[in-house]
């Protein structure tokens, strides 16, 4: 079956108000274009070098989402075009995004990445760190980032109950931040959670953006 067929099946299975970021890592132009030709325009990459390379060989009207860990020294390469950065995991990184966004006269949509998995290796903030950022005077004066919500990756596990608990925690962080810092800000509305193996659970737990790669390209 074709990539296009798998994408259309997936899109039809998922409620229309949920965004799908089609994750193109390890994929080349032809496969990505199959998804593009269904009318889909939202694609994601987890590496700076790849997002830049693919942006250059693919149509201009693709909205590129940066979903992987981002080093501060590479921010400048993606700010001119990136549509959303899912992986803001430090204040230092957010400051860097804002300062380059100022130079390019852009307001960049960002998600705060939370550490929700049991594994040590996954990046992300905890509630204290997120609150510290959002309470700070420096953040309040940042005019070129839009905090659009939160993102998280569940444990790499077969344990559905564990994954559900982690997604539920992320939804809890979202609700708490919404109430404390964004109650009058409708832009703060996204929960980016759910990948090929756990998106059913993520949808049930309140996801608004799914990041799906292998289920589309190598099912
Ligand atoms: C690769 C990747 C995904 C998609 O993973 P699949 O299991 O292929 O759907 C989602 N989010 C991030 C951050 C990734 O790196």
CSV table of C-alpha atoms and ligand atoms in Angstrom, one decimal:
chain,number,residue,atom,x,y,z
A,1,UNK,CA,0.0,0.0,0.0
A,2,UNK,CA,1.2,3.5,-0.8
A,3,UNK,CA,2.2,6.2,1.7
A,4,UNK,CA,-0.6,8.3,0.4
A,5,UNK,CA,-3.1,5.6,1.2
A,6,UNK,CA,-1.8,5.2,4.7
A,7,UNK,CA,-1.9,8.9,5.3
A,8,UNK,CA,-5.5,9.2,4.1
A,9,UNK,CA,-6.6,6.3,6.3
A,10,UNK,CA,-4.9,7.9,9.3
A,11,UNK,CA,-6.4,11.3,8.6
A,12,UNK,CA,-9.9,9.9,8.3
A,13,UNK,CA,-9.5,8.0,11.5
A,14,UNK,CA,-8.5,11.0,13.6
A,15,UNK,CA,-11.0,13.7,14.6
A,16,UNK,CA,-10.7,16.7,12.2
A,17,UNK,CA,-9.9,19.2,15.0
A,18,UNK,CA,-6.7,17.4,15.8
A,19,UNK,CA,-3.6,18.5,13.9
A,20,UNK,CA,-1.2,15.9,12.5
A,21,UNK,CA,2.4,16.7,12.1
A,22,UNK,CA,3.7,14.2,9.5
A,23,UNK,CA,7.2,13.4,10.8
A,24,UNK,CA,9.5,13.1,7.9
A,25,UNK,CA,12.7,11.9,9.6
A,26,UNK,CA,14.5,9.2,7.5
A,27,UNK,CA,12.1,10.0,4.6
A,28,UNK,CA,13.0,11.3,1.2
A,29,UNK,CA,11.3,13.6,-1.2
A,30,UNK,CA,9.0,11.2,-3.1
A,31,UNK,CA,7.4,9.7,0.0
A,32,UNK,CA,6.9,13.1,1.5
A,33,UNK,CA,5.4,14.4,-1.7
A,34,UNK,CA,2.8,11.6,-1.6
A,35,UNK,CA,1.5,13.0,1.7
A,36,UNK,CA,1.8,16.6,0.3
A,37,UNK,CA,-0.4,15.7,-2.6
A,38,UNK,CA,-3.3,14.7,-0.3
A,39,UNK,CA,-3.4,18.4,0.6
A,40,UNK,CA,-1.5,18.0,3.9
A,41,UNK,CA,0.9,20.9,4.6
A,42,UNK,CA,2.2,20.3,8.2
A,43,UNK,CA,5.4,18.4,8.4
A,44,UNK,CA,8.0,17.9,11.2
A,45,UNK,CA,11.6,17.1,11.7
A,46,UNK,CA,13.7,16.5,14.8
A,47,UNK,CA,17.1,17.7,13.5
A,48,UNK,CA,18.1,21.2,12.4
A,49,UNK,CA,20.2,19.9,9.5
A,50,UNK,CA,17.4,17.8,8.1
A,51,UNK,CA,14.7,20.4,8.5
A,52,UNK,CA,16.8,22.9,6.5
A,53,UNK,CA,17.7,20.3,3.8
A,54,UNK,CA,14.1,19.2,3.3
A,55,UNK,CA,12.8,22.8,3.4
A,56,UNK,CA,15.1,23.5,0.4
A,57,UNK,CA,14.0,20.6,-1.7
A,58,UNK,CA,10.2,20.6,-0.9
A,59,UNK,CA,7.4,23.1,-1.7
A,60,UNK,CA,7.4,26.5,-0.2
A,61,UNK,CA,4.0,26.3,1.4
A,62,UNK,CA,4.9,23.5,3.8
A,63,UNK,CA,4.6,24.5,7.4
A,64,UNK,CA,7.7,23.1,9.1
A,65,UNK,CA,7.5,22.1,12.8
A,66,UNK,CA,10.8,21.6,14.8
A,67,UNK,CA,10.0,18.7,17.1
A,68,UNK,CA,13.4,17.6,18.4
A,69,UNK,CA,15.9,18.9,20.8
A,70,UNK,CA,17.3,22.2,19.7
A,71,UNK,CA,20.7,23.6,20.5
A,72,UNK,CA,20.8,27.3,21.1
A,73,UNK,CA,23.6,27.8,18.6
A,74,UNK,CA,21.4,26.4,15.8
A,75,UNK,CA,18.3,28.4,16.5
A,76,UNK,CA,19.3,31.1,14.0
A,77,UNK,CA,19.2,28.7,11.0
A,78,UNK,CA,15.5,27.8,11.5
A,79,UNK,CA,13.9,31.1,12.7
A,80,UNK,CA,13.4,32.5,9.2
A,81,UNK,CA,10.9,29.8,8.2
A,82,UNK,CA,9.9,27.5,11.1
A,83,UNK,CA,6.2,27.4,11.8
A,84,UNK,CA,6.3,26.0,15.4
A,85,UNK,CA,9.0,24.8,17.8
A,86,UNK,CA,7.7,22.0,20.0
A,87,UNK,CA,10.9,21.5,22.0
A,88,UNK,CA,11.5,24.5,24.2
A,89,UNK,CA,13.2,22.9,27.1
A,90,UNK,CA,15.1,25.8,28.7
A,91,UNK,CA,14.8,29.5,29.4
A,92,UNK,CA,18.1,30.0,27.6
A,93,UNK,CA,16.7,28.4,24.4
A,94,UNK,CA,13.5,30.5,24.6
A,95,UNK,CA,15.6,33.7,24.9
A,96,UNK,CA,17.6,32.7,21.9
A,97,UNK,CA,14.5,32.0,19.9
A,98,UNK,CA,13.1,35.4,20.9
A,99,UNK,CA,16.2,37.3,20.0
A,100,UNK,CA,16.5,35.8,16.5
A,101,UNK,CA,12.8,36.2,16.0
A,102,UNK,CA,13.2,40.0,16.7
A,103,UNK,CA,15.9,40.1,13.9
A,104,UNK,CA,13.6,38.5,11.4
A,105,UNK,CA,10.6,40.5,12.6
A,106,UNK,CA,8.6,37.3,13.3
A,107,UNK,CA,6.5,36.0,16.1
A,108,UNK,CA,7.4,32.3,16.5
A,109,UNK,CA,4.9,29.7,18.0
A,110,UNK,CA,6.6,27.7,20.7
A,111,UNK,CA,5.6,24.8,22.9
A,112,UNK,CA,7.1,24.2,26.4
A,113,UNK,CA,8.4,20.6,26.4
A,114,UNK,CA,7.8,18.8,29.6
A,115,UNK,CA,9.7,15.8,30.9
A,116,UNK,CA,6.9,13.2,31.4
A,117,UNK,CA,8.7,9.9,30.7
A,118,UNK,CA,10.3,7.6,33.3
A,119,UNK,CA,13.5,7.5,31.2
A,120,UNK,CA,16.2,10.0,32.2
A,121,UNK,CA,17.3,10.6,28.7
A,122,UNK,CA,14.3,12.6,27.4
A,123,UNK,CA,14.5,16.4,27.5
A,124,UNK,CA,12.0,18.6,29.1
A,125,UNK,CA,11.0,21.0,31.9
A,126,UNK,CA,9.2,20.3,35.1
A,127,UNK,CA,6.5,22.5,36.5
A,128,UNK,CA,8.8,24.6,38.7
A,129,UNK,CA,11.1,25.4,35.8
A,130,UNK,CA,8.1,26.3,33.6
A,131,UNK,CA,6.6,28.6,36.2
A,132,UNK,CA,10.0,30.3,36.8
A,133,UNK,CA,10.2,31.1,33.1
A,134,UNK,CA,6.6,32.3,32.8
A,135,UNK,CA,6.8,34.4,36.0
A,136,UNK,CA,10.0,36.2,35.0
A,137,UNK,CA,10.1,39.8,34.0
A,138,UNK,CA,12.3,38.9,31.1
A,139,UNK,CA,9.7,36.5,29.7
A,140,UNK,CA,6.9,39.0,30.1
A,141,UNK,CA,8.8,41.5,28.0
A,142,UNK,CA,9.5,39.0,25.1
A,143,UNK,CA,7.5,40.2,22.2
A,144,UNK,CA,8.5,37.7,19.5
A,145,UNK,CA,7.5,34.3,20.9
A,146,UNK,CA,4.0,33.0,21.3
A,147,UNK,CA,3.7,30.2,23.9
A,148,UNK,CA,1.1,28.1,22.2
A,149,UNK,CA,1.0,25.2,24.7
A,150,UNK,CA,2.9,22.2,25.8
A,151,UNK,CA,4.6,19.1,24.4
A,152,UNK,CA,5.7,15.8,25.8
A,153,UNK,CA,7.0,12.3,24.9
A,154,UNK,CA,5.7,9.3,26.9
A,155,UNK,CA,8.0,6.5,27.9
A,156,UNK,CA,9.1,4.0,25.2
A,157,UNK,CA,7.0,1.2,26.7
A,158,UNK,CA,4.3,-1.4,26.0
A,159,UNK,CA,2.7,-0.4,29.2
A,160,UNK,CA,-0.5,1.5,28.2
A,161,UNK,CA,-1.4,2.4,31.7
A,162,UNK,CA,2.0,4.1,32.2
A,163,UNK,CA,1.7,6.0,28.9
A,164,UNK,CA,-1.8,7.1,29.8
A,165,UNK,CA,-0.6,8.3,33.2
A,166,UNK,CA,2.2,10.3,31.6
A,167,UNK,CA,-0.1,11.9,29.1
A,168,UNK,CA,-2.6,12.7,31.8
A,169,UNK,CA,0.2,14.4,33.7
A,170,UNK,CA,1.0,16.6,30.7
A,171,UNK,CA,-2.7,17.5,30.4
A,172,UNK,CA,-2.5,18.5,34.1
A,173,UNK,CA,0.5,20.7,33.5
A,174,UNK,CA,-1.3,22.3,30.6
A,175,UNK,CA,-4.4,23.0,32.7
A,176,UNK,CA,-2.4,24.4,35.5
A,177,UNK,CA,-0.4,26.8,33.3
A,178,UNK,CA,-3.5,27.8,31.5
A,179,UNK,CA,-5.1,28.8,34.8
A,180,UNK,CA,-2.1,30.5,36.3
A,181,UNK,CA,-0.6,32.3,33.3
A,182,UNK,CA,-2.8,32.1,30.2
A,183,UNK,CA,-6.4,32.2,31.3
A,184,UNK,CA,-7.1,35.2,29.1
A,185,UNK,CA,-4.9,34.0,26.3
A,186,UNK,CA,-6.7,31.8,23.7
A,187,UNK,CA,-3.4,31.3,21.9
A,188,UNK,CA,-2.3,28.9,24.6
A,189,UNK,CA,-4.3,25.9,23.4
A,190,UNK,CA,-2.1,23.1,22.3
A,191,UNK,CA,-1.0,19.8,23.8
A,192,UNK,CA,1.4,18.1,21.5
A,193,UNK,CA,1.4,14.4,22.4
A,194,UNK,CA,1.0,11.1,20.7
A,195,UNK,CA,3.2,9.2,18.2
A,196,UNK,CA,2.7,6.2,16.0
A,197,UNK,CA,2.5,3.7,18.9
A,198,UNK,CA,0.6,5.8,21.4
A,199,UNK,CA,-1.6,8.3,19.6
A,200,UNK,CA,-4.9,6.5,20.4
A,201,UNK,CA,-4.1,7.0,24.1
A,202,UNK,CA,-3.0,10.6,23.5
A,203,UNK,CA,-6.3,11.4,21.8
A,204,UNK,CA,-8.3,10.1,24.7
A,205,UNK,CA,-6.2,12.1,27.1
A,206,UNK,CA,-6.7,15.4,25.3
A,207,UNK,CA,-4.0,15.8,22.6
A,208,UNK,CA,-4.5,18.6,20.1
A,209,UNK,CA,-1.4,17.8,17.9
A,210,UNK,CA,-0.1,14.3,17.0
A,211,UNK,CA,3.4,13.8,15.8
A,212,UNK,CA,3.3,10.8,13.6
A,213,UNK,CA,6.1,9.3,11.4
A,214,UNK,CA,6.5,5.6,11.0
A,215,UNK,CA,2.7,4.8,11.0
A,216,UNK,CA,2.5,7.0,7.8
A,217,UNK,CA,5.8,6.2,6.1
A,218,UNK,CA,6.7,2.6,7.2
A,219,UNK,CA,3.6,1.0,8.6
B,1,LIG,C1,10.4,10.6,15.4
B,1,LIG,C2,9.6,11.4,16.3
B,1,LIG,C3,8.2,11.3,16.3
B,1,LIG,C4,7.4,10.3,15.5
B,1,LIG,O1,7.7,9.0,15.9
B,1,LIG,P1,6.9,7.8,15.2
B,1,LIG,O2,7.0,6.7,16.2
B,1,LIG,O3,7.7,7.5,14.0
B,1,LIG,O4,5.6,8.2,14.9
B,1,LIG,C5,7.5,12.2,17.2
B,1,LIG,N1,8.1,13.1,18.0
B,1,LIG,C6,9.4,13.2,18.0
B,1,LIG,C7,10.0,14.2,18.9
B,1,LIG,C8,10.2,12.4,17.2
B,1,LIG,O5,11.5,12.5,17.2
